[in-house]
Short mmCIF file of C-alpha atoms in Angstrom, two decimals:
data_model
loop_
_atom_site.label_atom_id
_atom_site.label_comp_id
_atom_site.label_asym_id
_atom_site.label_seq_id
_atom_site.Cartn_x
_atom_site.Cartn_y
_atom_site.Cartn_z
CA UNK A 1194 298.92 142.84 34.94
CA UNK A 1195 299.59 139.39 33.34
CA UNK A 1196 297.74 136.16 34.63
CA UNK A 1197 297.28 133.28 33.25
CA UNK A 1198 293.72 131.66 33.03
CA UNK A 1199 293.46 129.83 36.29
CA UNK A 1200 294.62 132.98 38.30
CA UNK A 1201 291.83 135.06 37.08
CA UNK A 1202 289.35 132.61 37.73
CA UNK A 1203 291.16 132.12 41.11
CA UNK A 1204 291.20 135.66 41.91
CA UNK A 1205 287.25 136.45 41.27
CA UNK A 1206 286.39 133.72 43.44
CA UNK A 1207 285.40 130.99 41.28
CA UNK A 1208 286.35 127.12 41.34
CA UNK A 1209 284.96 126.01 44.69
CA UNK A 1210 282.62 123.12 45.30
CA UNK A 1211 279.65 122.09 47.33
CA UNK A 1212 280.78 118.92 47.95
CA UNK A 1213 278.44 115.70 48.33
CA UNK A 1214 275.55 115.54 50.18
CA UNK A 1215 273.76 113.07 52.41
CA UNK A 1216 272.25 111.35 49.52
CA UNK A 1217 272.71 111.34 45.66
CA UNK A 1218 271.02 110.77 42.91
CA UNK A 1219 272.16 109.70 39.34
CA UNK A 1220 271.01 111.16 36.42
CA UNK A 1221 271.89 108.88 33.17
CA UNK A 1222 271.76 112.17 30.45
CA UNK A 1223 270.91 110.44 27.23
CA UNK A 1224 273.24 107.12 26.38
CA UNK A 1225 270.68 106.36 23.26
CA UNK A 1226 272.08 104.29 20.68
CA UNK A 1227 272.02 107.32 18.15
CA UNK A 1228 273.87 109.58 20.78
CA UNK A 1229 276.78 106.16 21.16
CA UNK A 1230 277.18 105.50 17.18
CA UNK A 1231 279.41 107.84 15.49
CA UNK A 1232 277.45 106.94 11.93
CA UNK A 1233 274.40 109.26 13.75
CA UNK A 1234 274.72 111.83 16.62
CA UNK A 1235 278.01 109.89 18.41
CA UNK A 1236 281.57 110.13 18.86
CA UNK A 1237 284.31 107.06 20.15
CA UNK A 1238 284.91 109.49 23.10
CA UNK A 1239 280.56 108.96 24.27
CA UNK A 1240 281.01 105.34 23.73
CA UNK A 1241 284.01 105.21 26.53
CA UNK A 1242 281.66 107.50 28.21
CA UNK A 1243 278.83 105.11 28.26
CA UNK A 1244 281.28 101.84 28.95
CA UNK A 1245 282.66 103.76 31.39
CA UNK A 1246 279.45 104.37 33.58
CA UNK A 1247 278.52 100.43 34.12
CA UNK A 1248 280.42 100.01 37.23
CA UNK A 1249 279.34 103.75 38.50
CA UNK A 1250 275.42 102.33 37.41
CA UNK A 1251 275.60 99.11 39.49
CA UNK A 1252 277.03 100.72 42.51
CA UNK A 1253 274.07 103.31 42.89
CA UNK A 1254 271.57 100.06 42.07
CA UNK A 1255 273.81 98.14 44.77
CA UNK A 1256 273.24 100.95 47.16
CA UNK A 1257 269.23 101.40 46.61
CA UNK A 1258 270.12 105.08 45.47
CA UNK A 1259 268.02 106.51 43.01
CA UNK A 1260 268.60 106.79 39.26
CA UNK A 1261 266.67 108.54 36.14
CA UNK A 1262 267.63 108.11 32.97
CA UNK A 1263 266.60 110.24 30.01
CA UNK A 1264 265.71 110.13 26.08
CA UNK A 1265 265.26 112.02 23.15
CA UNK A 1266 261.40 111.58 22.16
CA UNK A 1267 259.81 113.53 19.38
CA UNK A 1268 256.20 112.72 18.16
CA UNK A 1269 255.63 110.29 14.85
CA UNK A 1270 253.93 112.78 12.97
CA UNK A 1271 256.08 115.60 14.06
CA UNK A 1272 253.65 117.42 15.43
CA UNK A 1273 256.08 118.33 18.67
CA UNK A 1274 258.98 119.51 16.60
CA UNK A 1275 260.77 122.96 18.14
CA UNK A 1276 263.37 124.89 17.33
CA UNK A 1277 266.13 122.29 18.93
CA UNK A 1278 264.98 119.94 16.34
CA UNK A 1279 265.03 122.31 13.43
CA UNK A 1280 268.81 122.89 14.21
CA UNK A 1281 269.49 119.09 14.36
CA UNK A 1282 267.57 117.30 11.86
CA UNK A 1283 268.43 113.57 13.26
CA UNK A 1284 266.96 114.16 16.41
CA UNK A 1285 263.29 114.03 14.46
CA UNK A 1286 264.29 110.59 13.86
CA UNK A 1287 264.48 110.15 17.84
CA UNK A 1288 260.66 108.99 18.55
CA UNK A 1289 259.17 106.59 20.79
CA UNK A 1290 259.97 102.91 19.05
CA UNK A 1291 262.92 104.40 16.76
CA UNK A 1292 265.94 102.03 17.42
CA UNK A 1293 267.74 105.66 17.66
CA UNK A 1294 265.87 106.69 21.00
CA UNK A 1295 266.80 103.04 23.09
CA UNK A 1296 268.82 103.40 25.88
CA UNK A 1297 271.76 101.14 25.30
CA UNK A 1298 271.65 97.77 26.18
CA UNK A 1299 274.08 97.56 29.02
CA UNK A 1300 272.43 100.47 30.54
CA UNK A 1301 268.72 99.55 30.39
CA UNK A 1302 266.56 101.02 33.31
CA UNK A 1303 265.55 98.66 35.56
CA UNK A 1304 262.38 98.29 37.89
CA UNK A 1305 261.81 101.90 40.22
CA UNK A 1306 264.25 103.82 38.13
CA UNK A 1307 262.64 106.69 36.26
CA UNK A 1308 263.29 107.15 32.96
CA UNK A 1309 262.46 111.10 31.36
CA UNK A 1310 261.20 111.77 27.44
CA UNK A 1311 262.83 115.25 26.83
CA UNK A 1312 262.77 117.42 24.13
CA UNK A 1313 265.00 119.87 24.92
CA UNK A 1314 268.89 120.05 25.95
CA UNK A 1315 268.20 119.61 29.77
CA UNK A 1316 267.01 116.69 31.99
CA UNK A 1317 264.89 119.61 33.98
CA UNK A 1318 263.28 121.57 31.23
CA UNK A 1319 258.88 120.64 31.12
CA UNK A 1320 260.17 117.27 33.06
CA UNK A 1321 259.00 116.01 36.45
CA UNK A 1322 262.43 114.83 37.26
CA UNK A 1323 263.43 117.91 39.70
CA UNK A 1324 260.20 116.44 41.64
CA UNK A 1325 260.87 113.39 41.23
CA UNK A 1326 264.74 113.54 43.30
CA UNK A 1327 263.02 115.60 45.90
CA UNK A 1328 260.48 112.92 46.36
CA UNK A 1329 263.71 110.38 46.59
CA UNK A 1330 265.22 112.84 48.87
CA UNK A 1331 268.20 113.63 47.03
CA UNK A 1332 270.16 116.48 47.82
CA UNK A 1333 273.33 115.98 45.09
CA UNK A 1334 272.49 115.25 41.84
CA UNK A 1335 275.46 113.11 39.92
CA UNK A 1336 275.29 113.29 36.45
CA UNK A 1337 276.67 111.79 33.43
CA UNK A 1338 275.83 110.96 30.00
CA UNK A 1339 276.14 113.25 26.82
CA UNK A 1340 276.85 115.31 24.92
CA UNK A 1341 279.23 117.16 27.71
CA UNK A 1342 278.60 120.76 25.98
CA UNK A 1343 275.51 120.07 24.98
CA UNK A 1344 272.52 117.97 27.25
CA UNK A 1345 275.20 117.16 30.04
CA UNK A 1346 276.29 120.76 30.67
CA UNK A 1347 272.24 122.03 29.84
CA UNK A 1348 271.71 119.30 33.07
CA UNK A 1349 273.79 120.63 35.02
CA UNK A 1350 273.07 124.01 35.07
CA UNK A 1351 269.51 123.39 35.98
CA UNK A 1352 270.23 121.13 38.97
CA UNK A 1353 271.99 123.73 40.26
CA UNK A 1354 269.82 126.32 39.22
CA UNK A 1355 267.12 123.92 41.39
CA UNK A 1356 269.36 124.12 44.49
CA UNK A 1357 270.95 120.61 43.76
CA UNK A 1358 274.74 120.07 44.69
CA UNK A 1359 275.90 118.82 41.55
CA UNK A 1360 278.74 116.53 40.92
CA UNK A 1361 279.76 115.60 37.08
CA UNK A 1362 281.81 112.16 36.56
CA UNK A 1363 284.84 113.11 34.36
CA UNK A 1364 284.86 110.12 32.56
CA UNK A 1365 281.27 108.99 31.83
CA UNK A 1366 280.80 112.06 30.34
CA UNK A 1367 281.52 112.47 26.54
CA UNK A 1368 281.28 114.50 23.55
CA UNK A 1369 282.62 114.06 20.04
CA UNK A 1370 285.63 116.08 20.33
CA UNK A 1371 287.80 116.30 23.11
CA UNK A 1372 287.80 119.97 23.10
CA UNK A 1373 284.29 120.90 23.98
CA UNK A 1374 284.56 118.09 26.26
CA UNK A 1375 287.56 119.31 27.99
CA UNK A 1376 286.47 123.14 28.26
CA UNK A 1377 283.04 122.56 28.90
CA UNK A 1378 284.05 120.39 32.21
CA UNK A 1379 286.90 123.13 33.21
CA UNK A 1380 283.76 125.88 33.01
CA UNK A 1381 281.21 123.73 35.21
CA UNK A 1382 284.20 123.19 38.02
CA UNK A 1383 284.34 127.07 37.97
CA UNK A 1384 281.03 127.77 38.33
CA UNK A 1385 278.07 124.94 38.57
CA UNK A 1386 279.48 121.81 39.83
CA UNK A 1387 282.07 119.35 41.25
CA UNK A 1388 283.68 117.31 38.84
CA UNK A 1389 285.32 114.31 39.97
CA UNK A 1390 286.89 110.39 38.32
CA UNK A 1391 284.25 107.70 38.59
CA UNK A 1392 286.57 105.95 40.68
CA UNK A 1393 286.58 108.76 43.45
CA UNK A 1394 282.98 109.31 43.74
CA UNK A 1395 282.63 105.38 44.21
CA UNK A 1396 285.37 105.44 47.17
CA UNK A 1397 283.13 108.34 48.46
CA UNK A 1398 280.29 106.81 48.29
CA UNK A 1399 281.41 103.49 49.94
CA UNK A 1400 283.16 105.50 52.17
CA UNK A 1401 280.44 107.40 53.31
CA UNK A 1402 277.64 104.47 53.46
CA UNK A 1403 280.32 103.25 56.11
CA UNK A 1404 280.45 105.70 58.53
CA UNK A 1405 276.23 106.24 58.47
CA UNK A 1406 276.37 102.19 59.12
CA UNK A 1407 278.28 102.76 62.37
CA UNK A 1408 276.37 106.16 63.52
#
């Protein structure tokens, strides 16, 4: 029998979604400056990535819908270092006050909005931010940041793995090639998530926040 990739993954079932819920969430995986500059962890393609998600940022904010945000945070004296670290040296570099470990300027938390110290690849992992959307009453967890095969996808798995719907945004997600990038967001549609344009999740948004206005 000869198929092609999308009819085998077609045929067993995969590639379906669960949609958006009645009230999402965003989770802001790691924009850092050392994740954005391609001198340290960075790539031109997480820049875009992180440019990309200011309009998708303000519309939550406009909407009163809640956001997290997360960083890399390692102790001073490296008393915290794990294996993750071991593999990539320059995250040891990531503590509390390194320049490294800021969330970029033109994303910068703001008042209510939680912001998670990880240490691992995913938002969930030892983190109170599962908790934390439940308290918010979130049912779909929208994520973006980077790296797209690395923190993003480690996300994603977990929200679903904590019964989240999960919706990825194409383009604020980045990586620093365009081929772990591309795959990596072809293998969450198939299995873990929705992923959908920036543009399209706003129009469903608005679109939604509409038609609860006149219910």
């Amino acid at each position: 029998m000869n198929m092609n990739r999308d009819d085998i993954y077609r045929r067993q079932g995969l590639g379906d979604t669960s949609g958006v819920g009645q009230r999402c969430g965003l989770i802001v995986v790691d924009f850092v400056n050392g994740f954005v500059d391609i001198d340290q962890l960075g790539g031109p393609h997480i820049e875009a990535a992180a440019n990309a998600t200011v309009p998708l940022l303000r519309t939550f904010r406009r909407m009163q819908l809640p956001v997290a945000h997360t960083r890399v945070v390692f102790a001073e004296d490296g008393s915290d270092i794990n294996v993750f670290a071991q593999r990539i040296k320059p995250l040891q570099r990531m503590t509390e006050d390194a320049l490294s470990s800021q969330i970029v300027p033109f994303l910068q938390p703001v008042a209510g909005e939680l912001v998670v110290r990880k240490q691992t690849a995913s938002a969930f992992f030892n983190t109170p931010l599962a908790t934390w959307l439940h308290l918010h009453g979130v049912d779909t967890a929208v994520v973006v940041g980077c790296t797209t095969s690395g923190c993003v996808r480690a996300t994603v798995v977990d929200a679903m793995q904590h019964n989240f719907r999960t919706v990825v945004v194409s383009d604020c997600v980045g990586d620093r090639a365009t081929e772990p990038h591309d795959a990596n967001l072809f293998d969450m549609q198939q299995k873990y998530a929705d992923v959908m344009s920036r543009d399209l999740l706003i129009d469903s948004l608005v679109s939604a926040r509409k038609v609860q206005a006149h219910d």
